[in-house]
Amino acid sequence: MQLRKLTSAALLVAIGALSAHLIYIPAGVSKCFPVQHAINVMGAVLLGPDYAVAIAFLISCLRNMFGTGSLLAFPGSMVGALLAGLAYKRWPNIGAAMAGEIFGTGILGGLLAWVIAAAVLNSNAAAWFFIPPFLVSTVGGSIIAGLLMKSGLLSQLTSNKAGK
């Protein structure tokens, strides 16, 4: 099962990193990425909070290395992934994971992005500047993840019967 989880995590990281240049919403010094939020929810539900945070971190690193992300990718994606995973662990339904992702990325991640933008990127944007685009991105990504999860298309990623 551990190998299946690692392989599933690697697949989600690859999808997130490779699709980063295709779909994003520019918002000042930030690039909002709905695919990241869909992956956060899927990782949280399929693999748990620890894997979800690791996936978010790796995608953010790769996006920054490829020039398709910014430093603000870290707070939004990682906080959202953590809260999605913790919410799903506490209330095991996809709606809880989606709500955790939306609050974690849209509100907390937006506020953390403001702190990082002010401290590291010398931005003088208002605290609320990052929250609306982060919310738009995370709501869209969470809905996509919810639809994919409800459809059953992703059940093969963690099913013990897959490949037998």
XYZ file of N, CA and C in Angstrom:
492
model
N 0.823 -1.195 0.000
C 0.000 0.000 0.000
C 0.864 1.256 0.000
N 1.994 1.226 0.676
C 2.876 2.398 0.715
C 3.381 2.749 -0.684
N 3.738 1.758 -1.475
C 4.198 2.008 -2.838
C 3.076 2.617 -3.684
N 1.857 2.155 -3.492
C 0.708 2.707 -4.220
C 0.495 4.172 -3.827
N 0.622 4.491 -2.542
C 0.456 5.879 -2.095
C 1.560 6.771 -2.658
N 2.784 6.290 -2.648
C 3.892 7.070 -3.204
C 3.721 7.287 -4.707
N 3.281 6.252 -5.405
C 3.060 6.368 -6.844
C 1.919 7.338 -7.146
N 0.844 7.252 -6.368
C -0.279 8.172 -6.542
C 0.151 9.606 -6.274
N 0.950 9.801 -5.220
C 1.449 11.140 -4.895
C 2.334 11.666 -6.025
N 3.195 10.817 -6.557
C 4.076 11.234 -7.655
C 3.257 11.607 -8.896
N 2.203 10.867 -9.156
C 1.334 11.175 -10.288
C 0.661 12.535 -10.099
N 0.173 12.810 -8.903
C -0.453 14.113 -8.631
C 0.564 15.251 -8.738
N 1.783 15.032 -8.263
C 2.833 16.051 -8.392
C 3.126 16.310 -9.870
N 3.233 15.254 -10.649
C 3.526 15.412 -12.081
C 2.412 16.181 -12.789
N 1.167 15.838 -12.497
C 0.046 16.545 -13.113
C 0.072 18.017 -12.720
N 0.303 18.281 -11.452
C 0.337 19.659 -10.975
C 1.461 20.470 -11.576
N 2.631 19.888 -11.646
C 3.788 20.622 -12.184
C 3.691 20.830 -13.684
N 3.232 19.825 -14.400
C 3.181 19.920 -15.862
C 2.029 20.787 -16.374
N 0.964 20.891 -15.605
C -0.169 21.700 -16.060
C -0.104 23.141 -15.574
N 0.931 23.493 -14.823
C 1.025 24.827 -14.216
C 1.074 25.941 -15.254
N 1.635 25.698 -16.398
C 1.742 26.754 -17.403
C 0.481 26.862 -18.260
N -0.440 25.933 -18.115
C -1.642 25.923 -18.948
C -2.806 26.707 -18.351
N -3.041 26.532 -17.059
C -4.215 27.121 -16.427
C -3.786 27.868 -15.170
N -3.834 29.194 -15.221
C -3.594 29.985 -14.026
C -4.286 31.332 -14.161
N -4.507 31.957 -13.016
C -5.169 33.256 -12.963
C -4.158 34.262 -12.434
N -3.669 35.198 -13.270
C -2.719 36.187 -12.766
C -3.414 37.167 -11.822
N -2.783 37.404 -10.685
C -3.326 38.341 -9.690
C -2.169 39.115 -9.080
N -1.731 40.162 -9.736
C -0.592 40.938 -9.238
C 0.671 40.101 -9.239
N 1.315 40.004 -8.071
C 2.542 39.218 -7.971
C 2.257 37.734 -7.799
N 0.994 37.374 -7.734
C 0.586 35.987 -7.522
C 0.056 35.377 -8.810
N 0.154 34.059 -8.902
C -0.478 33.309 -9.972
C -1.349 32.244 -9.312
N -2.654 32.423 -9.381
C -3.569 31.469 -8.771
C -3.749 30.290 -9.716
N -3.760 29.100 -9.161
C -3.669 27.879 -9.943
C -4.755 26.889 -9.512
N -5.931 26.880 -10.184
C -7.028 26.015 -9.741
C -6.701 24.524 -9.764
N -5.820 24.086 -10.655
C -5.456 22.671 -10.697
C -4.779 22.270 -9.384
N -3.983 23.170 -8.814
C -3.335 22.902 -7.531
C -4.373 22.614 -6.454
N -5.441 23.379 -6.455
C -6.460 23.214 -5.420
C -7.244 21.923 -5.620
N -7.470 21.558 -6.859
C -8.106 20.270 -7.138
C -7.202 19.135 -6.644
N -5.924 19.258 -6.895
C -4.971 18.236 -6.447
C -4.899 18.200 -4.924
N -4.973 19.366 -4.274
C -4.974 19.392 -2.804
C -6.133 18.579 -2.241
N -7.320 18.784 -2.783
C -8.497 18.056 -2.291
C -8.352 16.563 -2.589
N -7.944 16.229 -3.804
C -7.794 14.818 -4.164
C -6.720 14.148 -3.304
N -5.605 14.824 -3.100
C -4.544 14.267 -2.262
C -4.998 14.078 -0.824
N -5.758 15.051 -0.312
C -6.249 14.961 1.063
C -7.198 13.787 1.239
N -8.092 13.604 0.292
C -9.092 12.536 0.390
C -8.455 11.174 0.136
N -7.642 11.069 -0.893
C -7.092 9.773 -1.287
C -5.902 9.331 -0.442
N -5.100 10.303 0.032
C -3.825 9.938 0.655
C -3.630 10.450 2.076
N -4.404 11.436 2.507
C -4.287 11.959 3.857
C -3.558 13.293 3.913
N -3.612 13.948 5.078
C -3.053 15.294 5.195
C -1.540 15.379 5.000
N -0.800 14.385 5.467
C 0.654 14.450 5.328
C 1.069 14.385 3.856
N 0.482 13.479 3.122
C 0.788 13.389 1.690
C 0.299 14.629 0.946
N -0.881 15.129 1.311
C -1.426 16.313 0.633
C -0.486 17.506 0.787
N 0.039 17.716 1.978
C 0.969 18.830 2.206
C 2.270 18.603 1.439
N 2.773 17.381 1.449
C 4.010 17.085 0.713
C 3.813 17.304 -0.787
N 2.673 16.886 -1.308
C 2.367 17.091 -2.733
C 2.321 18.577 -3.049
N 1.626 19.347 -2.211
C 1.524 20.799 -2.421
C 2.901 21.454 -2.387
N 3.739 21.033 -1.451
C 5.093 21.590 -1.346
C 5.916 21.280 -2.592
N 5.861 20.037 -3.042
C 6.650 19.647 -4.210
C 6.177 20.361 -5.480
N 4.861 20.482 -5.651
C 4.357 21.198 -6.817
C 4.781 22.659 -6.761
N 4.699 23.271 -5.593
C 5.118 24.674 -5.458
C 6.600 24.834 -5.778
N 7.410 23.914 -5.297
C 8.853 23.965 -5.613
C 9.085 23.861 -7.114
N 8.460 22.875 -7.736
C 8.644 22.675 -9.175
C 8.117 23.859 -9.980
N 6.967 24.389 -9.590
C 6.425 25.553 -10.297
C 7.386 26.738 -10.208
N 8.003 26.928 -9.056
C 8.964 28.021 -8.916
C 10.220 27.764 -9.732
N 10.682 26.525 -9.762
C 11.869 26.194 -10.551
C 11.620 26.357 -12.043
N 10.390 26.047 -12.496
C 10.046 26.167 -13.917
C 9.630 27.581 -14.300
N 9.495 28.469 -13.313
C 9.095 29.843 -13.585
C 7.602 30.016 -13.801
N 6.798 29.035 -13.404
C 5.349 29.148 -13.572
C 4.637 29.465 -12.264
N 5.371 29.699 -11.211
C 4.775 30.013 -9.915
C 5.536 31.137 -9.247
N 5.102 31.476 -8.059
C 5.784 32.492 -7.262
C 5.928 31.962 -5.843
N 6.606 32.716 -5.003
C 6.740 32.306 -3.607
C 5.385 32.181 -2.926
N 4.401 32.860 -3.463
C 3.076 32.829 -2.857
C 2.361 31.506 -3.108
N 2.947 30.642 -3.929
C 2.370 29.313 -4.147
C 2.453 28.475 -2.875
N 3.445 28.718 -2.069
C 3.640 27.898 -0.867
C 2.556 28.087 0.187
N 2.290 29.317 0.638
C 1.296 29.429 1.720
C -0.100 28.999 1.286
N -0.513 29.389 0.102
C -1.852 29.024 -0.335
C -2.029 27.529 -0.485
N -1.114 26.902 -1.176
C -1.296 25.482 -1.453
C -1.096 24.610 -0.216
N -0.108 24.909 0.579
C 0.198 24.032 1.707
C -0.816 24.154 2.849
N -1.252 25.363 3.147
C -2.249 25.535 4.207
C -3.570 24.912 3.770
N -3.936 25.140 2.513
C -5.168 24.540 2.000
C -5.127 23.028 2.025
N -4.009 22.442 1.612
C -3.871 20.983 1.612
C -3.951 20.426 3.031
N -3.308 21.106 3.975
C -3.336 20.649 5.364
C -4.759 20.676 5.923
N -5.443 21.797 5.736
C -6.805 21.887 6.277
C -7.770 20.950 5.558
N -7.573 20.745 4.259
C -8.409 19.781 3.532
C -8.215 18.383 4.111
N -6.966 18.012 4.349
C -6.673 16.691 4.902
C -7.191 16.514 6.313
N -7.016 17.540 7.149
C -7.498 17.450 8.526
C -9.028 17.430 8.578
N -9.665 18.232 7.737
C -11.128 18.247 7.709
C -11.668 16.894 7.239
N -11.033 16.319 6.224
C -11.489 15.018 5.734
C -11.263 13.926 6.784
N -10.174 14.040 7.512
C -9.884 13.051 8.552
C -10.932 13.134 9.676
N -11.342 14.355 10.013
C -12.314 14.560 11.091
C -13.738 14.224 10.636
N -14.131 14.709 9.462
C -15.458 14.474 8.888
C -15.264 13.830 7.522
N -15.194 12.530 7.429
C -14.812 11.865 6.182
C -15.833 11.993 5.050
N -15.926 13.184 4.497
C -16.699 13.371 3.274
C -16.003 14.432 2.422
N -16.253 14.366 1.147
C -15.551 15.239 0.202
C -15.868 16.704 0.466
N -17.092 16.999 0.871
C -17.475 18.377 1.184
C -16.611 18.979 2.281
N -16.271 18.190 3.277
C -15.416 18.683 4.360
C -14.017 19.007 3.828
N -13.494 18.148 2.970
C -12.173 18.407 2.379
C -12.212 19.665 1.524
N -13.282 19.833 0.760
C -13.419 21.025 -0.074
C -13.495 22.285 0.795
N -14.267 22.227 1.876
C -14.384 23.376 2.775
C -13.036 23.700 3.425
N -12.301 22.672 3.830
C -10.974 22.893 4.414
C -10.029 23.541 3.422
N -10.067 23.078 2.180
C -9.225 23.662 1.129
C -9.609 25.115 0.870
N -10.893 25.391 0.791
C -11.343 26.751 0.485
C -10.976 27.713 1.609
N -11.225 27.324 2.857
C -10.862 28.199 3.972
C -9.339 28.310 4.111
N -8.656 27.175 3.994
C -7.200 27.172 4.166
C -6.480 27.990 3.116
N -6.877 27.842 1.862
C -6.223 28.587 0.785
C -6.798 29.985 0.647
N -8.127 30.066 0.566
C -8.770 31.344 0.268
C -8.586 32.390 1.344
N -8.732 32.005 2.600
C -8.650 32.973 3.689
C -7.256 32.961 4.324
N -6.885 31.844 4.935
C -5.594 31.788 5.633
C -4.414 31.916 4.668
N -4.475 31.204 3.547
C -3.400 31.293 2.557
C -3.288 32.688 1.970
N -4.437 33.339 1.740
C -4.427 34.712 1.234
C -3.781 35.680 2.215
N -4.083 35.509 3.495
C -3.473 36.375 4.511
C -1.970 36.103 4.652
N -1.584 34.832 4.606
C -0.150 34.499 4.656
C 0.580 35.017 3.419
N -0.074 34.965 2.269
C 0.529 35.481 1.044
C 0.785 36.984 1.168
N -0.133 37.683 1.794
C 0.053 39.123 2.005
C 1.293 39.379 2.866
N 1.454 38.587 3.932
C 2.620 38.743 4.809
C 3.905 38.471 4.032
N 3.922 37.401 3.258
C 5.117 37.058 2.476
C 5.384 38.110 1.403
N 4.328 38.560 0.726
C 4.496 39.574 -0.315
C 5.055 40.869 0.268
N 4.592 41.239 1.439
C 5.078 42.469 2.072
C 6.522 42.310 2.542
N 6.841 41.174 3.141
C 8.165 40.981 3.730
C 9.238 40.630 2.709
N 8.916 39.738 1.783
C 9.930 39.207 0.878
C 9.909 39.893 -0.490
N 8.716 40.136 -1.008
C 8.600 40.671 -2.366
C 8.441 42.188 -2.401
N 8.497 42.826 -1.245
C 8.390 44.288 -1.143
C 7.093 44.823 -1.752
N 6.031 44.083 -1.643
C 4.741 44.498 -2.174
C 4.026 45.368 -1.153
N 3.349 46.401 -1.631
C 2.569 47.239 -0.719
C 1.071 47.023 -0.926
N 0.699 45.854 -1.421
C -0.709 45.517 -1.622
C -1.401 45.381 -0.270
N -2.683 45.659 -0.253
C -3.470 45.538 0.972
C -3.641 44.062 1.339
N -3.937 43.829 2.594
C -4.089 42.459 3.084
C -5.174 41.714 2.314
N -6.231 42.396 1.928
C -7.352 41.748 1.258
C -7.129 41.591 -0.241
N -5.997 42.052 -0.756
C -5.717 41.971 -2.184
C -5.647 40.520 -2.676
N -5.101 39.625 -1.872
C -4.868 38.248 -2.297
C -6.071 37.331 -2.068
N -6.939 37.684 -1.149
C -8.030 36.782 -0.776
C -9.015 36.541 -1.916
N -9.535 37.558 -2.616
C -10.498 37.261 -3.694
C -9.954 36.352 -4.801
N -8.753 36.612 -5.350
C -8.288 35.683 -6.392
C -7.976 34.292 -5.846
N -7.475 34.214 -4.624
C -7.228 32.899 -4.027
C -8.553 32.157 -3.852
N -9.598 32.872 -3.422
C -10.907 32.238 -3.253
C -11.475 31.746 -4.584
N -11.385 32.566 -5.620
C -11.884 32.163 -6.940
C -11.170 30.892 -7.396
N -9.864 30.890 -7.266
C -9.065 29.757 -7.703
C -9.381 28.498 -6.901
N -9.459 28.635 -5.585
C -9.661 27.455 -4.749
C -11.089 26.926 -4.828
N -12.070 27.813 -4.994
C -13.444 27.332 -5.161
C -13.557 26.552 -6.470
N -13.012 27.098 -7.541
C -13.040 26.403 -8.827
C -12.329 25.063 -8.768
N -11.132 25.047 -8.213
C -10.375 23.798 -8.103
C -11.049 22.778 -7.204
N -11.643 23.252 -6.112
C -12.326 22.339 -5.195
C -13.555 21.714 -5.845
N -14.281 22.508 -6.623
C -15.444 21.969 -7.334
C -15.007 20.912 -8.348
N -13.933 21.200 -9.069
C -13.402 20.220 -10.027
C -13.044 18.920 -9.310
N -12.345 19.037 -8.179
C -11.957 17.844 -7.424
C -13.175 17.092 -6.919
N -14.151 17.837 -6.403
C -15.364 17.198 -5.905
C -16.073 16.411 -6.995
N -16.159 17.002 -8.175
C -16.812 16.309 -9.297
C -16.026 15.068 -9.716
N -14.701 15.193 -9.777
C -13.874 14.033 -10.138
C -13.974 12.929 -9.097
N -13.966 13.318 -7.824
C -14.043 12.319 -6.758
C -15.405 11.624 -6.749
N -16.475 12.388 -6.933
C -17.823 11.812 -6.943
C -18.038 10.894 -8.144
N -17.333 11.188 -9.245
C -17.504 10.376 -10.456
C -16.888 8.992 -10.319
N -15.948 8.830 -9.401
C -15.291 7.544 -9.216
C -14.104 7.313 -10.136
N -13.759 8.300 -10.953
C -12.638 8.133 -11.885
C -11.297 7.934 -11.173
N -11.187 8.453 -9.976
C -9.899 8.399 -9.283
C -9.792 7.247 -8.298
N -10.782 6.396 -8.245
C -10.765 5.307 -7.269
C -9.618 4.334 -7.507
N -9.113 4.264 -8.722
C -8.017 3.352 -9.040
C -6.698 3.772 -8.384
N -6.576 5.037 -7.996
C -5.316 5.507 -7.425
C -4.991 4.835 -6.104
N -6.002 4.541 -5.300
C -5.711 3.965 -3.991
C -6.381 2.616 -3.748
N -7.082 2.115 -4.720
C -7.771 0.846 -4.543
C -6.771 -0.311 -4.477
N -6.972 -1.183 -3.513
C -6.108 -2.367 -3.391
C -6.354 -3.355 -4.538
N -7.527 -3.257 -5.155
C -7.873 -4.202 -6.211
C -7.375 -3.727 -7.574
N -6.865 -2.513 -7.652
C -6.396 -1.979 -8.935
C -5.253 -2.814 -9.463
N -5.320 -3.152 -10.706
C -4.222 -3.868 -11.346
C -4.225 -5.366 -11.111
N -5.215 -5.896 -10.394
C -5.253 -7.334 -10.141
C -6.093 -8.035 -11.139
